[in-house]
Amino acid sequence: MKTYHLEFEQKLPIPLADAWDFFSSPLNLARITPKEMNFQVTSNYQPDTKMYPGMIITYHVSPVFGIKMNWMTEITHVDEHKYFVDNQVFGPYALWHHQHHFTEIPGGVLMHDILDYAVPYSFVGQIANRVLVNREVNKIFNYRTKAIDDLFGRYVAPK
């Protein structure tokens, strides 16, 4: 199985506790996901529910061509205010391992995402990744960057 590795960083102009509160709530995922993906958390969590190891989150999502899919992830690791990790249990990928790291910096927070993923169907999946999947994953993270800037403002380093 061929795996792919991507990393993304974004600086946020908010306190670490605020960043953690927002990103550790699974219900906020829909707010930073492209609308055309029709992303919907189907797990029955309350708005103030925070992630914990072993938490299972289910979604409906249309990642490509409007095709609706079920997706299930498990939160495997949580170190409060530092990082959490989600792994796909069931969904469109052969592998999805997503680390979310948060580091306090002057004037805000550095958010660092590390994503390792694999596309199913062996050689055909590798072609699909080259033609479509990698571009779509990057598009999702680029959208997320803009959505987060819209929510919290752009980071400006203090002088």
CSV table of N, CA and C in Angstrom, one decimal:
chain,number,residue,atom,x,y,z
A,1,MET,N,0.9,-1.2,0.0
A,1,MET,CA,0.0,0.0,0.0
A,1,MET,C,0.9,1.2,0.0
A,2,LYS,N,0.7,2.1,-1.0
A,2,LYS,CA,1.5,3.3,-1.1
A,2,LYS,C,0.8,4.4,-0.2
A,3,THR,N,1.6,5.0,0.7
A,3,THR,CA,1.1,6.0,1.5
A,3,THR,C,1.6,7.4,1.1
A,4,TYR,N,0.8,8.4,1.4
A,4,TYR,CA,1.2,9.8,1.0
A,4,TYR,C,1.2,10.6,2.3
A,5,HIS,N,2.1,11.6,2.3
A,5,HIS,CA,2.4,12.4,3.5
A,5,HIS,C,2.2,13.9,3.2
A,6,LEU,N,1.4,14.5,3.9
A,6,LEU,CA,1.2,16.0,3.8
A,6,LEU,C,1.4,16.7,5.1
A,7,GLU,N,1.9,17.9,5.1
A,7,GLU,CA,1.9,18.7,6.3
A,7,GLU,C,1.4,20.1,6.0
A,8,PHE,N,0.7,20.7,7.0
A,8,PHE,CA,0.1,22.0,6.8
A,8,PHE,C,0.3,22.8,8.1
A,9,GLU,N,0.6,24.0,8.0
A,9,GLU,CA,0.8,24.9,9.2
A,9,GLU,C,-0.1,26.1,9.0
A,10,GLN,N,-0.6,26.6,10.1
A,10,GLN,CA,-1.3,27.9,10.1
A,10,GLN,C,-1.2,28.5,11.5
A,11,LYS,N,-0.9,29.8,11.5
A,11,LYS,CA,-0.8,30.6,12.7
A,11,LYS,C,-2.2,31.2,13.0
A,12,LEU,N,-2.6,31.1,14.2
A,12,LEU,CA,-3.9,31.7,14.6
A,12,LEU,C,-3.7,32.8,15.7
A,13,PRO,N,-4.4,33.9,15.6
A,13,PRO,CA,-4.3,35.0,16.5
A,13,PRO,C,-5.1,34.9,17.7
A,14,ILE,N,-5.2,33.7,18.3
A,14,ILE,CA,-6.1,33.5,19.5
A,14,ILE,C,-5.3,32.7,20.5
A,15,PRO,N,-5.7,32.8,21.8
A,15,PRO,CA,-5.0,32.0,22.8
A,15,PRO,C,-5.1,30.5,22.6
A,16,LEU,N,-4.2,29.8,23.1
A,16,LEU,CA,-4.1,28.3,23.0
A,16,LEU,C,-5.4,27.7,23.5
A,17,ALA,N,-5.9,28.1,24.6
A,17,ALA,CA,-7.1,27.5,25.2
A,17,ALA,C,-8.3,27.7,24.2
A,18,ASP,N,-8.4,28.8,23.5
A,18,ASP,CA,-9.5,29.0,22.6
A,18,ASP,C,-9.3,28.1,21.4
A,19,ALA,N,-8.1,28.0,20.9
A,19,ALA,CA,-7.9,27.1,19.7
A,19,ALA,C,-8.2,25.7,20.1
A,20,TRP,N,-7.8,25.3,21.2
A,20,TRP,CA,-8.1,23.9,21.7
A,20,TRP,C,-9.6,23.7,21.8
A,21,ASP,N,-10.3,24.6,22.4
A,21,ASP,CA,-11.7,24.5,22.6
A,21,ASP,C,-12.4,24.3,21.2
A,22,PHE,N,-12.0,25.1,20.2
A,22,PHE,CA,-12.6,25.0,18.9
A,22,PHE,C,-12.3,23.7,18.2
A,23,PHE,N,-11.1,23.4,18.1
A,23,PHE,CA,-10.7,22.3,17.3
A,23,PHE,C,-10.9,20.9,18.0
A,24,SER,N,-11.1,20.9,19.3
A,24,SER,CA,-11.3,19.6,19.9
A,24,SER,C,-12.8,19.3,20.0
A,25,SER,N,-13.6,20.2,19.4
A,25,SER,CA,-15.1,19.9,19.4
A,25,SER,C,-15.4,19.3,18.0
A,26,PRO,N,-15.8,18.1,17.9
A,26,PRO,CA,-16.1,17.5,16.5
A,26,PRO,C,-17.1,18.2,15.8
A,27,LEU,N,-18.0,18.9,16.4
A,27,LEU,CA,-19.1,19.6,15.7
A,27,LEU,C,-18.6,20.8,15.0
A,28,ASN,N,-17.4,21.3,15.3
A,28,ASN,CA,-16.9,22.5,14.5
A,28,ASN,C,-16.3,22.1,13.2
A,29,LEU,N,-16.1,20.8,12.9
A,29,LEU,CA,-15.5,20.4,11.7
A,29,LEU,C,-16.3,20.9,10.5
A,30,ALA,N,-17.6,20.8,10.5
A,30,ALA,CA,-18.4,21.3,9.4
A,30,ALA,C,-18.2,22.7,9.1
A,31,ARG,N,-17.8,23.5,10.1
A,31,ARG,CA,-17.6,25.0,9.9
A,31,ARG,C,-16.4,25.3,9.1
A,32,ILE,N,-15.4,24.3,9.0
A,32,ILE,CA,-14.2,24.6,8.3
A,32,ILE,C,-14.0,23.6,7.1
A,33,THR,N,-15.0,23.0,6.7
A,33,THR,CA,-15.0,22.0,5.5
A,33,THR,C,-15.8,22.6,4.4
A,34,PRO,N,-15.3,22.5,3.1
A,34,PRO,CA,-16.0,23.0,2.0
A,34,PRO,C,-17.4,22.6,1.9
A,35,LYS,N,-18.3,23.6,1.7
A,35,LYS,CA,-19.8,23.4,1.7
A,35,LYS,C,-20.1,22.3,0.6
A,36,GLU,N,-19.5,22.2,-0.5
A,36,GLU,CA,-19.8,21.3,-1.5
A,36,GLU,C,-19.6,19.8,-1.1
A,37,MET,N,-18.9,19.6,0.0
A,37,MET,CA,-18.7,18.3,0.5
A,37,MET,C,-19.9,17.8,1.3
A,38,ASN,N,-20.8,18.7,1.6
A,38,ASN,CA,-22.0,18.3,2.4
A,38,ASN,C,-21.6,17.5,3.6
A,39,PHE,N,-20.7,18.0,4.4
A,39,PHE,CA,-20.1,17.4,5.5
A,39,PHE,C,-21.1,17.5,6.7
A,40,GLN,N,-21.4,16.4,7.3
A,40,GLN,CA,-22.3,16.4,8.4
A,40,GLN,C,-21.9,15.4,9.5
A,41,VAL,N,-21.7,15.8,10.7
A,41,VAL,CA,-21.4,14.9,11.8
A,41,VAL,C,-22.7,14.2,12.2
A,42,THR,N,-22.7,12.9,12.1
A,42,THR,CA,-23.9,12.1,12.5
A,42,THR,C,-23.9,11.5,13.9
A,43,SER,N,-22.7,11.6,14.5
A,43,SER,CA,-22.6,11.2,15.9
A,43,SER,C,-23.5,12.1,16.8
A,44,ASN,N,-24.0,11.6,17.8
A,44,ASN,CA,-24.9,12.4,18.7
A,44,ASN,C,-24.2,13.0,19.8
A,45,TYR,N,-23.4,14.0,19.5
A,45,TYR,CA,-22.6,14.7,20.6
A,45,TYR,C,-23.2,16.1,20.8
A,46,GLN,N,-23.1,16.5,22.1
A,46,GLN,CA,-23.5,17.9,22.4
A,46,GLN,C,-22.5,18.9,22.0
A,47,PRO,N,-22.9,20.1,21.8
A,47,PRO,CA,-21.9,21.2,21.3
A,47,PRO,C,-20.7,21.3,22.2
A,48,ASP,N,-20.8,21.1,23.5
A,48,ASP,CA,-19.6,21.2,24.4
A,48,ASP,C,-18.8,20.0,24.6
A,49,THR,N,-19.1,18.9,23.8
A,49,THR,CA,-18.4,17.7,23.9
A,49,THR,C,-17.0,17.9,23.3
A,50,LYS,N,-16.0,17.5,24.1
A,50,LYS,CA,-14.6,17.6,23.7
A,50,LYS,C,-14.0,16.2,23.4
A,51,MET,N,-13.0,16.1,22.5
A,51,MET,CA,-12.5,14.9,22.1
A,51,MET,C,-11.8,14.2,23.2
A,52,TYR,N,-11.8,12.8,23.2
A,52,TYR,CA,-11.1,12.0,24.2
A,52,TYR,C,-10.6,10.7,23.5
A,53,PRO,N,-9.6,10.1,24.0
A,53,PRO,CA,-9.1,8.8,23.4
A,53,PRO,C,-10.2,7.8,23.3
A,54,GLY,N,-10.4,7.2,22.2
A,54,GLY,CA,-11.4,6.2,22.0
A,54,GLY,C,-12.7,6.7,21.5
A,55,MET,N,-12.8,8.0,21.4
A,55,MET,CA,-14.1,8.7,20.8
A,55,MET,C,-14.2,8.3,19.4
A,56,ILE,N,-15.4,7.8,19.0
A,56,ILE,CA,-15.8,7.5,17.7
A,56,ILE,C,-16.7,8.6,17.1
A,57,ILE,N,-16.3,9.1,15.9
A,57,ILE,CA,-17.1,10.2,15.3
A,57,ILE,C,-17.5,9.7,13.9
A,58,THR,N,-18.8,9.8,13.6
A,58,THR,CA,-19.3,9.4,12.3
A,58,THR,C,-19.8,10.6,11.6
A,59,TYR,N,-19.7,10.5,10.2
A,59,TYR,CA,-20.0,11.6,9.3
A,59,TYR,C,-20.7,11.1,8.1
A,60,HIS,N,-21.4,12.0,7.4
A,60,HIS,CA,-21.7,11.8,6.0
A,60,HIS,C,-20.9,12.9,5.3
A,61,VAL,N,-20.3,12.5,4.2
A,61,VAL,CA,-19.5,13.4,3.4
A,61,VAL,C,-19.6,13.0,1.9
A,62,SER,N,-19.5,14.0,1.1
A,62,SER,CA,-19.4,13.8,-0.4
A,62,SER,C,-18.1,14.3,-0.9
A,63,PRO,N,-17.0,13.5,-0.8
A,63,PRO,CA,-15.7,14.1,-1.1
A,63,PRO,C,-15.5,14.3,-2.6
A,64,VAL,N,-16.1,13.5,-3.5
A,64,VAL,CA,-15.9,13.7,-4.9
A,64,VAL,C,-17.2,13.5,-5.7
A,65,PHE,N,-17.4,14.3,-6.6
A,65,PHE,CA,-18.5,14.2,-7.6
A,65,PHE,C,-19.9,14.1,-6.9
A,66,GLY,N,-20.0,14.6,-5.7
A,66,GLY,CA,-21.3,14.6,-4.9
A,66,GLY,C,-21.7,13.3,-4.4
A,67,ILE,N,-20.8,12.3,-4.5
A,67,ILE,CA,-21.2,10.9,-4.0
A,67,ILE,C,-21.1,10.9,-2.5
A,68,LYS,N,-22.3,10.6,-1.9
A,68,LYS,CA,-22.4,10.6,-0.4
A,68,LYS,C,-21.7,9.3,0.1
A,69,MET,N,-20.9,9.5,1.1
A,69,MET,CA,-20.2,8.3,1.8
A,69,MET,C,-20.3,8.5,3.3
A,70,ASN,N,-20.3,7.3,4.0
A,70,ASN,CA,-20.2,7.3,5.4
A,70,ASN,C,-18.7,7.3,5.8
A,71,TRP,N,-18.4,8.0,6.8
A,71,TRP,CA,-17.0,8.0,7.3
A,71,TRP,C,-17.0,7.9,8.8
A,72,MET,N,-16.1,7.1,9.4
A,72,MET,CA,-16.0,6.9,10.8
A,72,MET,C,-14.5,7.1,11.2
A,73,THR,N,-14.3,7.9,12.2
A,73,THR,CA,-12.9,8.1,12.7
A,73,THR,C,-12.9,7.8,14.2
A,74,GLU,N,-11.7,7.4,14.7
A,74,GLU,CA,-11.5,7.3,16.1
A,74,GLU,C,-10.5,8.2,16.6
A,75,ILE,N,-10.7,8.9,17.7
A,75,ILE,CA,-9.7,9.7,18.3
A,75,ILE,C,-8.8,8.8,19.1
A,76,THR,N,-7.5,8.6,18.7
A,76,THR,CA,-6.7,7.6,19.3
A,76,THR,C,-5.8,8.2,20.4
A,77,HIS,N,-5.4,9.4,20.3
A,77,HIS,CA,-4.5,10.1,21.2
A,77,HIS,C,-5.0,11.5,21.5
A,78,VAL,N,-4.9,11.9,22.7
A,78,VAL,CA,-5.2,13.3,23.1
A,78,VAL,C,-4.3,13.7,24.2
A,79,ASP,N,-3.6,14.8,24.0
A,79,ASP,CA,-2.8,15.5,25.0
A,79,ASP,C,-3.3,16.9,25.0
A,80,GLU,N,-4.1,17.2,26.0
A,80,GLU,CA,-4.9,18.5,26.0
A,80,GLU,C,-4.0,19.7,25.8
A,81,HIS,N,-4.4,20.5,25.0
A,81,HIS,CA,-3.7,21.8,24.6
A,81,HIS,C,-2.5,21.5,23.8
A,82,LYS,N,-2.2,20.3,23.4
A,82,LYS,CA,-1.0,20.0,22.7
A,82,LYS,C,-1.3,19.3,21.3
A,83,TYR,N,-2.0,18.2,21.4
A,83,TYR,CA,-2.3,17.5,20.1
A,83,TYR,C,-3.4,16.5,20.3
A,84,PHE,N,-4.0,16.1,19.2
A,84,PHE,CA,-4.9,14.9,19.1
A,84,PHE,C,-4.7,14.2,17.8
A,85,VAL,N,-5.0,13.0,17.7
A,85,VAL,CA,-4.9,12.2,16.5
A,85,VAL,C,-6.2,11.5,16.2
A,86,ASP,N,-6.6,11.6,14.9
A,86,ASP,CA,-7.7,10.8,14.4
A,86,ASP,C,-7.3,9.8,13.4
A,87,ASN,N,-7.8,8.6,13.4
A,87,ASN,CA,-7.6,7.6,12.4
A,87,ASN,C,-9.0,7.2,11.9
A,88,GLN,N,-9.0,7.0,10.6
A,88,GLN,CA,-10.2,6.5,9.9
A,88,GLN,C,-10.4,5.0,10.3
A,89,VAL,N,-11.6,4.7,10.7
A,89,VAL,CA,-12.0,3.3,11.0
A,89,VAL,C,-12.7,2.8,9.8
A,90,PHE,N,-13.5,3.6,9.1
A,90,PHE,CA,-14.3,3.2,7.9
A,90,PHE,C,-14.4,4.5,7.1
A,91,GLY,N,-14.3,4.4,5.8
A,91,GLY,CA,-14.5,5.5,4.9
A,91,GLY,C,-13.8,5.4,3.6
A,92,PRO,N,-13.6,6.5,2.9
A,92,PRO,CA,-13.1,6.5,1.6
A,92,PRO,C,-11.6,6.1,1.4
A,93,TYR,N,-10.8,6.2,2.4
A,93,TYR,CA,-9.4,6.0,2.3
A,93,TYR,C,-9.0,4.6,2.8
A,94,ALA,N,-7.9,4.0,2.3
A,94,ALA,CA,-7.4,2.8,2.8
A,94,ALA,C,-6.7,3.1,4.1
A,95,LEU,N,-6.2,4.3,4.3
A,95,LEU,CA,-5.5,4.7,5.5
A,95,LEU,C,-5.8,6.2,5.6
A,96,TRP,N,-6.1,6.7,6.8
A,96,TRP,CA,-6.2,8.1,7.2
A,96,TRP,C,-5.7,8.3,8.6
A,97,HIS,N,-4.5,8.9,8.8
A,97,HIS,CA,-3.9,9.1,10.1
A,97,HIS,C,-3.6,10.6,10.1
A,98,HIS,N,-4.3,11.3,11.0
A,98,HIS,CA,-4.2,12.8,11.0
A,98,HIS,C,-3.9,13.3,12.4
A,99,GLN,N,-2.7,13.9,12.5
A,99,GLN,CA,-2.2,14.4,13.7
A,99,GLN,C,-2.5,16.0,13.7
A,100,HIS,N,-3.0,16.5,14.8
A,100,HIS,CA,-3.3,17.9,14.9
A,100,HIS,C,-2.5,18.4,16.1
A,101,HIS,N,-1.5,19.2,15.8
A,101,HIS,CA,-0.6,19.8,16.9
A,101,HIS,C,-0.8,21.2,17.1
A,102,PHE,N,-0.8,21.7,18.4
A,102,PHE,CA,-1.0,23.1,18.7
A,102,PHE,C,0.2,23.5,19.6
A,103,THR,N,0.8,24.6,19.2
A,103,THR,CA,1.9,25.2,20.0
A,103,THR,C,1.7,26.7,20.2
A,104,GLU,N,1.8,27.1,21.4
A,104,GLU,CA,1.7,28.5,21.7
A,104,GLU,C,2.9,29.3,21.2
A,105,ILE,N,2.6,30.4,20.5
A,105,ILE,CA,3.6,31.3,20.0
A,105,ILE,C,3.3,32.7,20.4
A,106,PRO,N,4.2,33.6,20.3
A,106,PRO,CA,3.9,35.0,20.6
A,106,PRO,C,2.7,35.5,19.8
A,107,GLY,N,1.7,35.9,20.5
A,107,GLY,CA,0.5,36.5,19.8
A,107,GLY,C,-0.5,35.4,19.3
A,108,GLY,N,-0.3,34.2,19.7
A,108,GLY,CA,-1.3,33.2,19.2
A,108,GLY,C,-0.8,31.7,19.3
A,109,VAL,N,-1.2,31.0,18.3
A,109,VAL,CA,-1.0,29.5,18.2
A,109,VAL,C,-0.5,29.1,16.9
A,110,LEU,N,0.5,28.2,16.8
A,110,LEU,CA,0.8,27.5,15.6
A,110,LEU,C,0.1,26.2,15.5
A,111,MET,N,-0.7,26.0,14.5
A,111,MET,CA,-1.4,24.7,14.3
A,111,MET,C,-0.7,24.0,13.2
A,112,HIS,N,-0.3,22.8,13.5
A,112,HIS,CA,0.5,22.0,12.6
A,112,HIS,C,-0.2,20.6,12.4
A,113,ASP,N,-0.6,20.4,11.1
A,113,ASP,CA,-1.3,19.1,10.8
A,113,ASP,C,-0.3,18.2,10.0
A,114,ILE,N,-0.3,17.0,10.4
A,114,ILE,CA,0.5,15.9,9.8
A,114,ILE,C,-0.5,14.9,9.3
A,115,LEU,N,-0.6,14.7,8.0
A,115,LEU,CA,-1.5,13.7,7.5
A,115,LEU,C,-0.8,12.6,6.7
A,116,ASP,N,-1.1,11.4,7.0
A,116,ASP,CA,-0.6,10.2,6.2
A,116,ASP,C,-1.9,9.5,5.8
A,117,TYR,N,-2.0,9.3,4.5
A,117,TYR,CA,-3.2,8.7,3.9
A,117,TYR,C,-2.8,7.7,2.8
A,118,ALA,N,-3.7,6.8,2.5
A,118,ALA,CA,-3.5,5.9,1.3
A,118,ALA,C,-4.8,5.8,0.7
A,119,VAL,N,-4.8,5.6,-0.6
A,119,VAL,CA,-6.0,5.4,-1.5
A,119,VAL,C,-6.2,4.0,-1.8
A,120,PRO,N,-7.4,3.5,-1.7
A,120,PRO,CA,-7.6,2.0,-2.0
A,120,PRO,C,-7.4,1.7,-3.4
A,121,TYR,N,-7.4,0.5,-3.7
A,121,TYR,CA,-7.4,-0.1,-5.1
A,121,TYR,C,-6.0,-0.1,-5.7
A,122,SER,N,-5.0,-0.2,-4.9
A,122,SER,CA,-3.6,-0.4,-5.4
A,122,SER,C,-3.2,0.5,-6.5
A,123,PHE,N,-2.8,0.0,-7.6
A,123,PHE,CA,-2.3,0.8,-8.8
A,123,PHE,C,-3.3,1.8,-9.2
A,124,VAL,N,-4.6,1.4,-9.3
A,124,VAL,CA,-5.6,2.3,-9.8
A,124,VAL,C,-5.8,3.5,-8.7
A,125,GLY,N,-5.6,3.2,-7.5
A,125,GLY,CA,-5.7,4.2,-6.4
A,125,GLY,C,-4.5,5.2,-6.5
A,126,GLN,N,-3.3,4.7,-6.9
A,126,GLN,CA,-2.2,5.6,-7.1
A,126,GLN,C,-2.4,6.5,-8.3
A,127,ILE,N,-3.0,6.0,-9.3
A,127,ILE,CA,-3.4,6.9,-10.4
A,127,ILE,C,-4.4,7.9,-10.0
A,128,ALA,N,-5.4,7.5,-9.3
A,128,ALA,CA,-6.5,8.4,-8.7
A,128,ALA,C,-5.9,9.4,-7.8
A,129,ASN,N,-4.9,9.1,-7.0
A,129,ASN,CA,-4.3,10.0,-6.2
A,129,ASN,C,-3.6,11.1,-7.0
A,130,ARG,N,-2.8,10.7,-8.0
A,130,ARG,CA,-2.2,11.7,-8.9
A,130,ARG,C,-3.1,12.6,-9.6
A,131,VAL,N,-4.2,12.0,-10.1
A,131,VAL,CA,-5.2,12.8,-10.9
A,131,VAL,C,-6.1,13.6,-10.1
A,132,LEU,N,-6.6,13.1,-8.9
A,132,LEU,CA,-7.7,13.7,-8.2
A,132,LEU,C,-7.5,13.8,-6.7
A,133,VAL,N,-7.2,12.8,-6.1
A,133,VAL,CA,-7.3,12.7,-4.6
A,133,VAL,C,-6.3,13.7,-3.9
A,134,ASN,N,-5.1,13.7,-4.3
A,134,ASN,CA,-4.1,14.7,-3.7
A,134,ASN,C,-4.6,16.1,-3.9
A,135,ARG,N,-5.0,16.4,-5.1
A,135,ARG,CA,-5.5,17.8,-5.3
A,135,ARG,C,-6.7,18.1,-4.4
A,136,GLU,N,-7.6,17.2,-4.3
A,136,GLU,CA,-8.8,17.4,-3.5
A,136,GLU,C,-8.5,17.6,-2.0
A,137,VAL,N,-7.5,16.7,-1.5
A,137,VAL,CA,-7.1,16.9,-0.1
A,137,VAL,C,-6.5,18.2,0.1
A,138,ASN,N,-5.6,18.6,-0.8
A,138,ASN,CA,-5.0,20.0,-0.6
A,138,ASN,C,-6.0,21.1,-0.7
A,139,LYS,N,-7.0,20.9,-1.6
A,139,LYS,CA,-8.1,21.9,-1.7
A,139,LYS,C,-8.9,22.0,-0.4
A,140,ILE,N,-9.1,20.9,0.3
A,140,ILE,CA,-9.8,20.9,1.6
A,140,ILE,C,-9.0,21.7,2.6
A,141,PHE,N,-7.7,21.4,2.7
A,141,PHE,CA,-6.9,22.1,3.7
A,141,PHE,C,-6.7,23.6,3.3
A,142,ASN,N,-6.7,24.0,2.0
A,142,ASN,CA,-6.6,25.4,1.6
A,142,ASN,C,-7.9,26.1,2.0
A,143,TYR,N,-9.1,25.4,1.8
A,143,TYR,CA,-10.4,26.0,2.2
A,143,TYR,C,-10.4,26.2,3.7
A,144,ARG,N,-9.9,25.2,4.4
A,144,ARG,CA,-9.9,25.2,5.9
A,144,ARG,C,-9.0,26.5,6.3
A,145,THR,N,-7.9,26.7,5.7
A,145,THR,CA,-7.1,27.9,6.1
A,145,THR,C,-7.9,29.1,5.9
A,146,LYS,N,-8.6,29.3,4.8
A,146,LYS,CA,-9.4,30.5,4.6
A,146,LYS,C,-10.5,30.6,5.6
A,147,ALA,N,-11.2,29.5,5.9
A,147,ALA,CA,-12.3,29.5,6.8
A,147,ALA,C,-11.9,29.8,8.2
A,148,ILE,N,-10.7,29.3,8.6
A,148,ILE,CA,-10.2,29.6,9.9
A,148,ILE,C,-9.8,31.1,10.0
A,149,ASP,N,-9.2,31.6,8.9
A,149,ASP,CA,-8.9,33.1,8.9
A,149,ASP,C,-10.2,33.9,9.0
A,150,ASP,N,-11.2,33.5,8.3
A,150,ASP,CA,-12.5,34.2,8.4
A,150,ASP,C,-13.1,34.1,9.8
A,151,LEU,N,-12.9,33.0,10.5
A,151,LEU,CA,-13.4,32.9,11.9
A,151,LEU,C,-12.7,33.7,12.9
A,152,PHE,N,-11.3,33.6,12.8
A,152,PHE,CA,-10.5,34.1,13.9
A,152,PHE,C,-9.6,35.3,13.5
A,153,GLY,N,-9.6,35.6,12.2
A,153,GLY,CA,-8.7,36.7,11.7
A,153,GLY,C,-7.4,36.1,11.4
A,154,ARG,N,-6.6,37.0,10.6
A,154,ARG,CA,-5.3,36.5,10.2
A,154,ARG,C,-4.3,36.8,11.3
A,155,TYR,N,-3.3,35.9,11.5
A,155,TYR,CA,-2.3,36.1,12.5
A,155,TYR,C,-1.3,37.2,12.0
A,156,VAL,N,-0.9,38.1,12.9
A,156,VAL,CA,0.1,39.1,12.7
A,156,VAL,C,1.1,39.0,13.8
A,157,ALA,N,2.3,38.7,13.5
A,157,ALA,CA,3.3,38.6,14.5
A,157,ALA,C,3.5,39.9,15.4
A,158,PRO,N,3.5,39.8,16.7
A,158,PRO,CA,3.7,41.0,17.5
A,158,PRO,C,5.1,41.6,17.3
A,159,LYS,N,5.1,42.9,17.4
A,159,LYS,CA,6.4,43.6,17.2
A,159,LYS,C,7.1,43.8,18.5
